Short mmCIF file of C-alpha atoms in Angstrom, two decimals:
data_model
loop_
_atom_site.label_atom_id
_atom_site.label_comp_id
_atom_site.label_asym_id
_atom_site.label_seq_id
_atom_site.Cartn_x
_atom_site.Cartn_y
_atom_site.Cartn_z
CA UNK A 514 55.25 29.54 36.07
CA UNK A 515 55.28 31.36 32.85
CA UNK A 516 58.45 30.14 31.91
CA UNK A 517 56.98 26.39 32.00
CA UNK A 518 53.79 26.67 30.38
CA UNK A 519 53.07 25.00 27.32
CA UNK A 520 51.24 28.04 26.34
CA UNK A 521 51.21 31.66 28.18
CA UNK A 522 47.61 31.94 27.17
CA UNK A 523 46.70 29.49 29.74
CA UNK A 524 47.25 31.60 32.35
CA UNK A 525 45.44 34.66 33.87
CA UNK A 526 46.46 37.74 31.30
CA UNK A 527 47.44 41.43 32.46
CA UNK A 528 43.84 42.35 30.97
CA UNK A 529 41.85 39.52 32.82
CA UNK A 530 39.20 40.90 35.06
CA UNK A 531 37.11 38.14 35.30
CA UNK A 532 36.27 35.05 34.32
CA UNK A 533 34.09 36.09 31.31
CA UNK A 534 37.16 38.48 30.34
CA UNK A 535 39.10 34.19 30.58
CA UNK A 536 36.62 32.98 28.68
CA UNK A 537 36.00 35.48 25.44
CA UNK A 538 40.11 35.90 25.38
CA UNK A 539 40.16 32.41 24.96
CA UNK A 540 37.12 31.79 23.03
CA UNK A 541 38.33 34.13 20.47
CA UNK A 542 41.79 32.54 20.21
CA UNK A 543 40.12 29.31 19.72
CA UNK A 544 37.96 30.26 16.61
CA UNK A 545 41.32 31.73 15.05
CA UNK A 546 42.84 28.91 15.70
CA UNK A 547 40.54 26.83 14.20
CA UNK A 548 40.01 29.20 11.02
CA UNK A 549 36.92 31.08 10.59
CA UNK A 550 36.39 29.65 6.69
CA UNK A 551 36.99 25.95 7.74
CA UNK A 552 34.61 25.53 10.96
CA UNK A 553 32.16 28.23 9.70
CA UNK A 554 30.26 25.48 7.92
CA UNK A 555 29.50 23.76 10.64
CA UNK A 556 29.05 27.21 12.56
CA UNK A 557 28.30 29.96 10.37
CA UNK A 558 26.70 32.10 13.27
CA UNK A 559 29.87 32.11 15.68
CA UNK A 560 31.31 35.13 14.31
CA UNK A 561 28.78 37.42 14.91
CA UNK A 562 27.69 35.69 18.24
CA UNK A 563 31.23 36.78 19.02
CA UNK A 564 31.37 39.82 18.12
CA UNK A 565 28.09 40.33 20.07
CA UNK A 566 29.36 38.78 23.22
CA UNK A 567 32.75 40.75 22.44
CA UNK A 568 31.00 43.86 22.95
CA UNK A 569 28.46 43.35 25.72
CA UNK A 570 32.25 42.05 27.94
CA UNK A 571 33.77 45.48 27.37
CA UNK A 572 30.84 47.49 28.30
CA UNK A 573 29.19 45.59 31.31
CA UNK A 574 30.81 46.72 34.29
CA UNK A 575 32.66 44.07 35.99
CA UNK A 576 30.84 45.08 39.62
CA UNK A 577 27.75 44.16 37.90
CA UNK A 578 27.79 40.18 39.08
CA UNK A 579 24.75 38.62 38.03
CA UNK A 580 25.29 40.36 34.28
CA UNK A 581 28.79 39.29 34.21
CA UNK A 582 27.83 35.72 35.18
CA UNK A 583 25.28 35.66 32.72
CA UNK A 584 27.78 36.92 29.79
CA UNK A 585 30.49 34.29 30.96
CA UNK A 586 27.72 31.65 31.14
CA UNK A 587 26.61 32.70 27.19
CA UNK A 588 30.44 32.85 26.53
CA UNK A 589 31.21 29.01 27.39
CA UNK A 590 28.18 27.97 25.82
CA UNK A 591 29.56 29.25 22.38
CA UNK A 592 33.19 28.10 23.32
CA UNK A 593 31.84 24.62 23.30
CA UNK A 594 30.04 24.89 20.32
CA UNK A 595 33.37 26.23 18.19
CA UNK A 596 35.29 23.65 20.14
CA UNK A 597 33.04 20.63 18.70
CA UNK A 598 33.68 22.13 15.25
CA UNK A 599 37.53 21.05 15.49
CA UNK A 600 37.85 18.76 12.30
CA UNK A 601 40.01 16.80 14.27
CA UNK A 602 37.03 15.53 16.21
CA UNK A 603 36.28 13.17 12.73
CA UNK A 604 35.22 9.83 14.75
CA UNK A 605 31.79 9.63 16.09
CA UNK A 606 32.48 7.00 19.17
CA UNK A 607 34.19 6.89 22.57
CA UNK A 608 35.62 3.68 24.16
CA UNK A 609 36.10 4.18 27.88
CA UNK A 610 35.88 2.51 31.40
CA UNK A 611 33.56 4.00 35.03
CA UNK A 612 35.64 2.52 37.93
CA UNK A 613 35.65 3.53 41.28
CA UNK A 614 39.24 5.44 42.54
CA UNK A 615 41.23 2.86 44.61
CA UNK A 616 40.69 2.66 48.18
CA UNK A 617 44.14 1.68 50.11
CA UNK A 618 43.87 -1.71 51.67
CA UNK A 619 47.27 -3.09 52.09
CA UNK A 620 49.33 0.11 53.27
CA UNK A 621 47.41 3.39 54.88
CA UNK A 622 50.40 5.69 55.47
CA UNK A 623 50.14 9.94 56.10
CA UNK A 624 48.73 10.66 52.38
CA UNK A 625 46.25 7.27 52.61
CA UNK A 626 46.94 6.71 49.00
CA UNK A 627 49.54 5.14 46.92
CA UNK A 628 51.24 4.91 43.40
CA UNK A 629 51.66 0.90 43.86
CA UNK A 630 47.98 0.36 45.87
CA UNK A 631 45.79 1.59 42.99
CA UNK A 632 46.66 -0.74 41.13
CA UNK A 633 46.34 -4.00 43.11
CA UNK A 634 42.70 -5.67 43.02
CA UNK A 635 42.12 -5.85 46.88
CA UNK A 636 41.77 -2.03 46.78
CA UNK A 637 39.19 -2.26 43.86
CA UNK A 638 35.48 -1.12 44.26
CA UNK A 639 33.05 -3.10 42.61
CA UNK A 640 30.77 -1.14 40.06
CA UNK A 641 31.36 0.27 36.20
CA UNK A 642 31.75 -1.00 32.89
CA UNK A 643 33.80 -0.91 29.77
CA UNK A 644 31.28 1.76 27.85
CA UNK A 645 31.07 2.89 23.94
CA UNK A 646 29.95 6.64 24.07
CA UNK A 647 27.72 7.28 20.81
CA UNK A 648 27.60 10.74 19.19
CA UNK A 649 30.16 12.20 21.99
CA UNK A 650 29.95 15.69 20.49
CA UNK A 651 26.66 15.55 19.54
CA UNK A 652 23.43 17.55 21.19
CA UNK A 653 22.63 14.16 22.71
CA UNK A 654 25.85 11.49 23.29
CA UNK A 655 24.69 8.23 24.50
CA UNK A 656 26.60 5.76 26.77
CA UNK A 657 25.94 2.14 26.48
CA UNK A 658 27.23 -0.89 27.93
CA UNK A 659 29.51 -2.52 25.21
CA UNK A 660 29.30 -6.02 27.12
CA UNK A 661 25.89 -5.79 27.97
CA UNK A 662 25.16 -9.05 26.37
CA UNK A 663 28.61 -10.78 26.49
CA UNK A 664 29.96 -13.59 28.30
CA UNK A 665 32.85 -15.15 29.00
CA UNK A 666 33.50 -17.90 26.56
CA UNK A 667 36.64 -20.01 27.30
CA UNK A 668 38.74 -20.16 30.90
CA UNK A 669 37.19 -20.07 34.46
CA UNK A 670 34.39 -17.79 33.97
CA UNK A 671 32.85 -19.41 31.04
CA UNK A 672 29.31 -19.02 30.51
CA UNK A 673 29.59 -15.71 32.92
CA UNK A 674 28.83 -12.19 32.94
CA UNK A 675 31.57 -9.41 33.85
CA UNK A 676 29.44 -7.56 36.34
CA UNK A 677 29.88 -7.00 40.18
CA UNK A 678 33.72 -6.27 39.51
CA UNK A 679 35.72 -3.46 38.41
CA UNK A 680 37.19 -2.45 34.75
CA UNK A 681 40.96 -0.79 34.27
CA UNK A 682 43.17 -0.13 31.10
CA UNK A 683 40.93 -0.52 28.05
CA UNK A 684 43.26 -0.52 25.09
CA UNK A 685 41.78 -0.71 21.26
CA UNK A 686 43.59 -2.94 18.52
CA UNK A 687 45.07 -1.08 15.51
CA UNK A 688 42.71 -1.81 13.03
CA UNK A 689 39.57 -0.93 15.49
CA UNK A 690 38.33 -4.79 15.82
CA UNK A 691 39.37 -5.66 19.11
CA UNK A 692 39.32 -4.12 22.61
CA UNK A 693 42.23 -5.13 25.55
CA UNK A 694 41.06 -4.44 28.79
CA UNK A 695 41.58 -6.04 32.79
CA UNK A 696 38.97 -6.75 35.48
CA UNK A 697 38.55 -7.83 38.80
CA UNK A 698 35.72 -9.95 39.78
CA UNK A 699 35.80 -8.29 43.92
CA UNK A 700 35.07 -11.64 44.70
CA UNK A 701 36.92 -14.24 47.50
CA UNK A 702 39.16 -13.58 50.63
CA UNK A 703 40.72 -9.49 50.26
CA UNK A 704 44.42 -10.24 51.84
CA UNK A 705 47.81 -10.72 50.94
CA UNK A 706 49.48 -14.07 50.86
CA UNK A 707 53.06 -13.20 52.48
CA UNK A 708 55.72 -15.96 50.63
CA UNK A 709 58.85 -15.53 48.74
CA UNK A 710 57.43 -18.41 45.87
CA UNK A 711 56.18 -15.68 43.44
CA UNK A 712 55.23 -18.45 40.79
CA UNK A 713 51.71 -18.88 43.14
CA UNK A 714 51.25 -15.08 43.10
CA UNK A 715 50.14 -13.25 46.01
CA UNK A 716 46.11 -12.88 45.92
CA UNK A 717 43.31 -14.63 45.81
CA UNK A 718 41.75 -15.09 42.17
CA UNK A 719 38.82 -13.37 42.33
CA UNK A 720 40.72 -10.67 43.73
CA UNK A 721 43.77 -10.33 41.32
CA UNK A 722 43.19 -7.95 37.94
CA UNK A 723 42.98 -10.38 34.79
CA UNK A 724 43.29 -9.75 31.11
CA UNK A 725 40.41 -9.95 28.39
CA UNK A 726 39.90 -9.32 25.01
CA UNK A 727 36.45 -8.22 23.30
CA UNK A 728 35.45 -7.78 19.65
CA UNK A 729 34.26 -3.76 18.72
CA UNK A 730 30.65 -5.65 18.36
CA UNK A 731 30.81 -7.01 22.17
CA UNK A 732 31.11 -10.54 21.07
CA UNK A 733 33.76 -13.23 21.54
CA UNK A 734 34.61 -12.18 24.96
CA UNK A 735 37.81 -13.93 26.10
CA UNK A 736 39.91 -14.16 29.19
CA UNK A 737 43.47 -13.99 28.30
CA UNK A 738 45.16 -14.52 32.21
CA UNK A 739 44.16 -15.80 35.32
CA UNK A 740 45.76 -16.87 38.59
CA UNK A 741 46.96 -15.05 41.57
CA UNK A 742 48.58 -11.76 39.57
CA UNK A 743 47.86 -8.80 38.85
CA UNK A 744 47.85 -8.49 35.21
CA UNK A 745 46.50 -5.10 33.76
CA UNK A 746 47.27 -2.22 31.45
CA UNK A 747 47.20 -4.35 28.15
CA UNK A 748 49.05 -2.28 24.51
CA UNK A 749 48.50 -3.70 21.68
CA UNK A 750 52.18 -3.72 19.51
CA UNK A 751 52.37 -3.40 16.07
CA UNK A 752 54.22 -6.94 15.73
CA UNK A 753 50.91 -8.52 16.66
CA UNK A 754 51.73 -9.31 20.45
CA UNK A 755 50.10 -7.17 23.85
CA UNK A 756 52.33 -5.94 26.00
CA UNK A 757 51.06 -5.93 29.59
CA UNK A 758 51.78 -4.86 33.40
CA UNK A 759 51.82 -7.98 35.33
CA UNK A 760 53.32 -9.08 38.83
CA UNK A 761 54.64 -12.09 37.18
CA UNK A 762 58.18 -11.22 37.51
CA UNK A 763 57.66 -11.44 41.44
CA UNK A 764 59.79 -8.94 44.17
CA UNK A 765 58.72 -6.46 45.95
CA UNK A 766 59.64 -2.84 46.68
CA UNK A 767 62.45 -1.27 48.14
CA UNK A 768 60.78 1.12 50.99
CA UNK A 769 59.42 -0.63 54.33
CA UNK A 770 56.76 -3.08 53.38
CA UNK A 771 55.84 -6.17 51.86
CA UNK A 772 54.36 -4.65 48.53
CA UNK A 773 54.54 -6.76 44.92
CA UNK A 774 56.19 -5.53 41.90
CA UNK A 775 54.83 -5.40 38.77
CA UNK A 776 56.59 -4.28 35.39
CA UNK A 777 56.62 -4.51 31.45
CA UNK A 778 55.80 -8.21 29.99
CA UNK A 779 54.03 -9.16 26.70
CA UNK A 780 52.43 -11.77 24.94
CA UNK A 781 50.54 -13.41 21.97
CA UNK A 782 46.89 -12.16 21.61
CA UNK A 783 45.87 -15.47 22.37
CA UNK A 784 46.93 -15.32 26.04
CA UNK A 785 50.00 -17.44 25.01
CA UNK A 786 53.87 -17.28 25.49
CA UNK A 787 54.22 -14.62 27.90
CA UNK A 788 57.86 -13.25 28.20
CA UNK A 789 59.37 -10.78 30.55
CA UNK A 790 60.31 -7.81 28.75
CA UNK A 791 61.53 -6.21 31.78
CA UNK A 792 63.44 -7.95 34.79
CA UNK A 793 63.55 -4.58 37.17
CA UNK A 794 63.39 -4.52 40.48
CA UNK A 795 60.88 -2.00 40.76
CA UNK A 796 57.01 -1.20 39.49
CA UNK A 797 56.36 -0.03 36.11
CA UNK A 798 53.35 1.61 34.60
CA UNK A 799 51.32 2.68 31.83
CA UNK A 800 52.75 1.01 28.26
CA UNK A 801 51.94 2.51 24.83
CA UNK A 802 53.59 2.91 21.26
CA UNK A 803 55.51 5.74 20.18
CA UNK A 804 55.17 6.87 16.68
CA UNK A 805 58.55 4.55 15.72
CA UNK A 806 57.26 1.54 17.43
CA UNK A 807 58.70 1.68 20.59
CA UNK A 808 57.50 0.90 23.54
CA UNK A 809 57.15 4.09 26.05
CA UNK A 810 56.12 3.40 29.96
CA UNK A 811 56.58 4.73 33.45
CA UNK A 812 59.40 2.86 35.27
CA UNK A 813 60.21 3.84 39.38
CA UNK A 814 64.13 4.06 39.45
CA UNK A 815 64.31 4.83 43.35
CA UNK A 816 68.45 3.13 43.37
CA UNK A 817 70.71 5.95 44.53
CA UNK A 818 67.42 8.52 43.97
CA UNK A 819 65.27 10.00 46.06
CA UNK A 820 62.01 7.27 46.49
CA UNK A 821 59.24 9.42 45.66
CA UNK A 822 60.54 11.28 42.47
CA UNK A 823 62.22 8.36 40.45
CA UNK A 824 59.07 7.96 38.60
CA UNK A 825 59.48 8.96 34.91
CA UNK A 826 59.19 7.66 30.90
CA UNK A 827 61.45 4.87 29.66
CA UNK A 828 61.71 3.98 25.81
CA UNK A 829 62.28 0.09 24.88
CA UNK A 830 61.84 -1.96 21.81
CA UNK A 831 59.13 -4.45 21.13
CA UNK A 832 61.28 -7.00 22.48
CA UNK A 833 62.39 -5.50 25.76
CA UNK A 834 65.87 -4.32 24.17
CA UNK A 835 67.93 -1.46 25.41
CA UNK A 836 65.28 0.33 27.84
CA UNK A 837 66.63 4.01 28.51
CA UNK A 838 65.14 6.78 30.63
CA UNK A 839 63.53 9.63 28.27
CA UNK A 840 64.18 12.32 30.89
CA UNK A 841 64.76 13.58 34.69
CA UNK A 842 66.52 9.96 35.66
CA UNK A 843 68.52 12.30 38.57
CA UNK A 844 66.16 14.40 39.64
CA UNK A 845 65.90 15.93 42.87
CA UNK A 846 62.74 16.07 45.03
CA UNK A 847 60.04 18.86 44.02
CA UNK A 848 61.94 20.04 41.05
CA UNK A 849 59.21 18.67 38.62
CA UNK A 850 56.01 15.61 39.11
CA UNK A 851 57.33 13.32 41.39
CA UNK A 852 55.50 10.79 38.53
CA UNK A 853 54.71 11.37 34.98
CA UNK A 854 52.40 8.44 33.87
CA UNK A 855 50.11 7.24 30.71
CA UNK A 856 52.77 8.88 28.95
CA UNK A 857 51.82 8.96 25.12
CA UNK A 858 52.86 10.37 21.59
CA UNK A 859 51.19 13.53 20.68
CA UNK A 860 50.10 12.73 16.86
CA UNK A 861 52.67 14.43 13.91
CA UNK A 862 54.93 15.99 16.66
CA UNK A 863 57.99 14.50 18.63
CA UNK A 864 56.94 15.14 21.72
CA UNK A 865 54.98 13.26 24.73
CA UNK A 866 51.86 13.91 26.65
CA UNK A 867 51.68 12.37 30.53
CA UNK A 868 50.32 13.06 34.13
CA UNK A 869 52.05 14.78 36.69
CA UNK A 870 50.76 12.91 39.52
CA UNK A 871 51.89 12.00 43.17
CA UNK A 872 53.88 9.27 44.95
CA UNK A 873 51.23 8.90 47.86
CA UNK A 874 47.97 9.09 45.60
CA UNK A 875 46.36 8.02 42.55
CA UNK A 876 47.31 8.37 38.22
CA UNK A 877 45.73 12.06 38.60
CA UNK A 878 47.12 15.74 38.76
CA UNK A 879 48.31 18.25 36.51
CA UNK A 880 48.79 17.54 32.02
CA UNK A 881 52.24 18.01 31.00
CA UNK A 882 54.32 17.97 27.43
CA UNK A 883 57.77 16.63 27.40
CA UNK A 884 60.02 17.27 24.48
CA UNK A 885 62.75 14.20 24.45
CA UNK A 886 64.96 16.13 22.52
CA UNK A 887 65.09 19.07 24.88
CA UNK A 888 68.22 19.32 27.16
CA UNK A 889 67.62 17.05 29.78
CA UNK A 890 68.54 19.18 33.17
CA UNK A 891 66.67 16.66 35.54
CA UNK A 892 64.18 18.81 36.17
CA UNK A 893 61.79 20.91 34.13
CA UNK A 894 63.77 21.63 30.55
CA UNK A 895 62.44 19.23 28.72
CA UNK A 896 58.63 19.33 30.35
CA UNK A 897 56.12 22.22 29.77
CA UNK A 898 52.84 22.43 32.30
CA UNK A 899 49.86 21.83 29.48
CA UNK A 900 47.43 22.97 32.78
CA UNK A 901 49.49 25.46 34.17
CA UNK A 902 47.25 26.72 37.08
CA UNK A 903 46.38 23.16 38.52
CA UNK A 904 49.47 21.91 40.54
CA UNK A 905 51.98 18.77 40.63
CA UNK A 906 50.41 16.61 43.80
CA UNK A 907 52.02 16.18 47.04
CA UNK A 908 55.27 17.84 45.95
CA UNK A 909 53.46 21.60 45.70
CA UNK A 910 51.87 21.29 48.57
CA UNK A 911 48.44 20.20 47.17
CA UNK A 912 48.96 16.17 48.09
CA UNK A 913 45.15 15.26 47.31
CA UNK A 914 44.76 17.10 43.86
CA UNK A 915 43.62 14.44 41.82
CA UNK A 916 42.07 16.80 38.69
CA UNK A 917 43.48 16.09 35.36
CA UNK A 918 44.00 12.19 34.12
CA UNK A 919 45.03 10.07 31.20
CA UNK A 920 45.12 12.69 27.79
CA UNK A 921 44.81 11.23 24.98
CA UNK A 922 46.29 13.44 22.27
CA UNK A 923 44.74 14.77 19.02
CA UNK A 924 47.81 17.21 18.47
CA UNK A 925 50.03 19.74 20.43
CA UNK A 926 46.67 22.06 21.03
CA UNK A 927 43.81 19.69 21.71
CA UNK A 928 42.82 16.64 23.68
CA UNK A 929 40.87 14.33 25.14
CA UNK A 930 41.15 13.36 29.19
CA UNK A 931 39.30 13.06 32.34
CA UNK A 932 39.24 16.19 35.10
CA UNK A 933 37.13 16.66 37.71
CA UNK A 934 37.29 20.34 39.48
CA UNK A 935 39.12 19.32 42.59
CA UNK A 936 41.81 21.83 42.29
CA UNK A 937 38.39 24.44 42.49
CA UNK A 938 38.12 25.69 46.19
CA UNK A 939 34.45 26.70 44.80
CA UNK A 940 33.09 23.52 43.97
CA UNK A 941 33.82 21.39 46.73
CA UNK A 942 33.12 18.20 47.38
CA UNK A 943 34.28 17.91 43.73
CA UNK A 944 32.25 15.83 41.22
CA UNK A 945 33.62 12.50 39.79
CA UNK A 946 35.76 12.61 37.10
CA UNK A 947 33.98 12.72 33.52
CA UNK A 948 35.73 12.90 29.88
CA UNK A 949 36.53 16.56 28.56
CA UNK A 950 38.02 17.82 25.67
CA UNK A 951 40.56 20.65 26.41
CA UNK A 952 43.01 22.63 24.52
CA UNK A 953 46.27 24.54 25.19
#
């Protein structure tokens, strides 16, 4: 495990008794990090807390419980402070979805999840919202509603609210102005039409994930797609189009059961000329921009592979040119994630951040780093565990582990993602996932 951490220091050191021994170890590595002169304006105290806590750690015995817990408790209070000093933090609001997970409605096999299921709308809960946070690192961040009084102005659900449905894949324009996102309204019949005429789509409406666009003010709310697909994780490109996930190309899977495809397509930002960017036979995930304006995405490559574990980054261009596996295109079972999805570029580095998540579950699991320039051995060369101590799903042995999702990366050392403590024995039933900011 040592061997495929991003960073040692993740894991439990030689001189870890406890957790408060976890906690000041790291704690003091993080205010190093940082620099003492740069965040001590906006701490000036931390050092000598430190020090304090630094002392009281090596001379409370570690039998002593309640005085331990008490000292770790003091210790992550202070770690959070120093963390929210990182000047990388320099923006002062949060654009995120609350959705339900995915129930399975279409397939229910051993695991009674799915990589394919999550993502159709019949397995959507209604409930959530596309949500600014205000002040996220503040004493007192705020969550509002950003379409609280938006409606729908052009399409089929003119003159309407989006409430009563359920929000995926928000996605914000380059310049700030606009917001991508798709909903379901959880509204008409919840089966699938069976027929080989893919043009009508397979779903009912109301029941099929559609494309909008917002302004960063909540007004001029706009439905971009409609119909009987499932069109969702919307990237906008550079060149001015938004590349999509859509089931527009039509197929379906390769393994046992009448299950729709869905892959890479874009279009204008006016809903407009939609083109296939990719024609495979298989589902795709998860598009966003590398630094060189490429596209990167998850794409299942399951011919002549082993099903479950064909699930890794592919690199295009804009227009759907050349697509070409980043990594691990032969790998064998349980030698790394069986999927690594929302797959993005880690700012002024070369390499990528993703989710090692399951085949039979949901885009959750353990935060890895994958170097595209490392030698590619189909397994873990080029990938480093960023969350060493929480395991790959289902192909470790832990097939509900749903902790870590979608990172969003401020640099090699620090990011933004959701977690919820599932892989915690402790704190079971876990919470719901909430938004954390971690480092390496």
């Amino acid at each position: 495990m040592r061997s495929q951490a991003w960073r040692a220091e993740a894991l439990i050191a030689e001189g870890d008794r406890d957790p408060a021994d976890v906690v000041l170890r790291r704690t003091q590595a993080l205010w190093k990090h940082l620099g003492r002169p740069g965040a001590a304006a906006g701490l000036p105290e931390a050092d000598g807390q430190l020090a304090v806590l630094a002392d009281a750690t090596g001379s409370i015995p570690v039998d002593q419980v309640e005085a331990r817990y008490a000292l770790y408790a003091q210790l992550c209070r202070l770690r959070r402070q120093i963390a929210f000093c990182n000047p990388l933090l320099d923006f002062d609001q949060l654009l995120f979805i609350q959705r339900h997970l995915a129930i399975p409605h279409c397939y229910r096999d051993f695991y009674g999840d799915h990589c394919c299921d999550q993502y159709y709308g019949i397995t959507q809960q209604p409930g959530g919202g596309l949500r600014v946070l205000d002040d996220p690192f503040g004493e007192t961040p705020e969550a509002r509603n950003l379409l609280e009084a938006s409606r729908v102005v052009n399409g089929r659900l003119a003159g309407r609210k989006l409430e009563g449905g359920s929000f995926l894949s928000p996605d914000l324009s380059f310049d700030g102005r606009r917001v991508a996102f798709a909903y379901v309204e959880c509204e008409g019949p919840a089966e699938h039409f069976h027929h080989t005429e893919h043009e009508r789509g397979h779903w009912d409406q109301g029941r099929a994930y559609h494309l909008f666009t917002v302004d960063a003010d909540g007004s001029e709310l706009r439905m971009l797609t409609d119909g009987g697909f499932n069109d969702f994780d919307p990237c906008f490109l550079p060149g001015g189009r938004l590349a999509f996930i859509t089931e527009r190309r039509g197929g379906y899977l390769r393994c046992g059961r009448v299950c729709p495809t869905y892959t890479l397509f874009d279009m204008a930002l006016d809903g407009g000329d939609i083109r296939c960017l990719s024609y495979h036979e298989t589902n795709e995930w998860h598009p966003s921009v590398t630094h060189d304006g490429m596209i990167v995405w998850t794409r299942w490559d399951y011919i002549d592979r082993h099903g479950t574990t064909a699930h890794q980054p592919w690199l295009t261009t804009p227009d759907g040119c050349n697509p070409r596996p980043v990594h691990g295109n032969y790998s064998f079972r349980r030698q790394r994630a069986d999927m690594e999805l929302d797959v993005r570029a880690i700012p002024d580095s070369r390499r990528l951040v993703a989710t090692g998540a399951p085949h039979h579950g949901q885009a959750f699991g353990s935060l890895v780093i994958v170097d595209p320039r490392a030698r590619d051995d189909d397994a873990m060369g080029p990938v480093r565990r960023l969350t060493p101590r929480t395991p790959f799903p289902e192909n470790e042995g832990a097939a509900k582990v749903a902790a870590y999702g979608e990172a969003w990366p401020l640099s090699e050392d620090f990011f933004l993602c959701v977690y919820s403590p599932e892989d915690v024995p402790a704190l079971q039933p876990a919470p719901p996932h909430g938004i954390y900011l971690i480092d390496s």
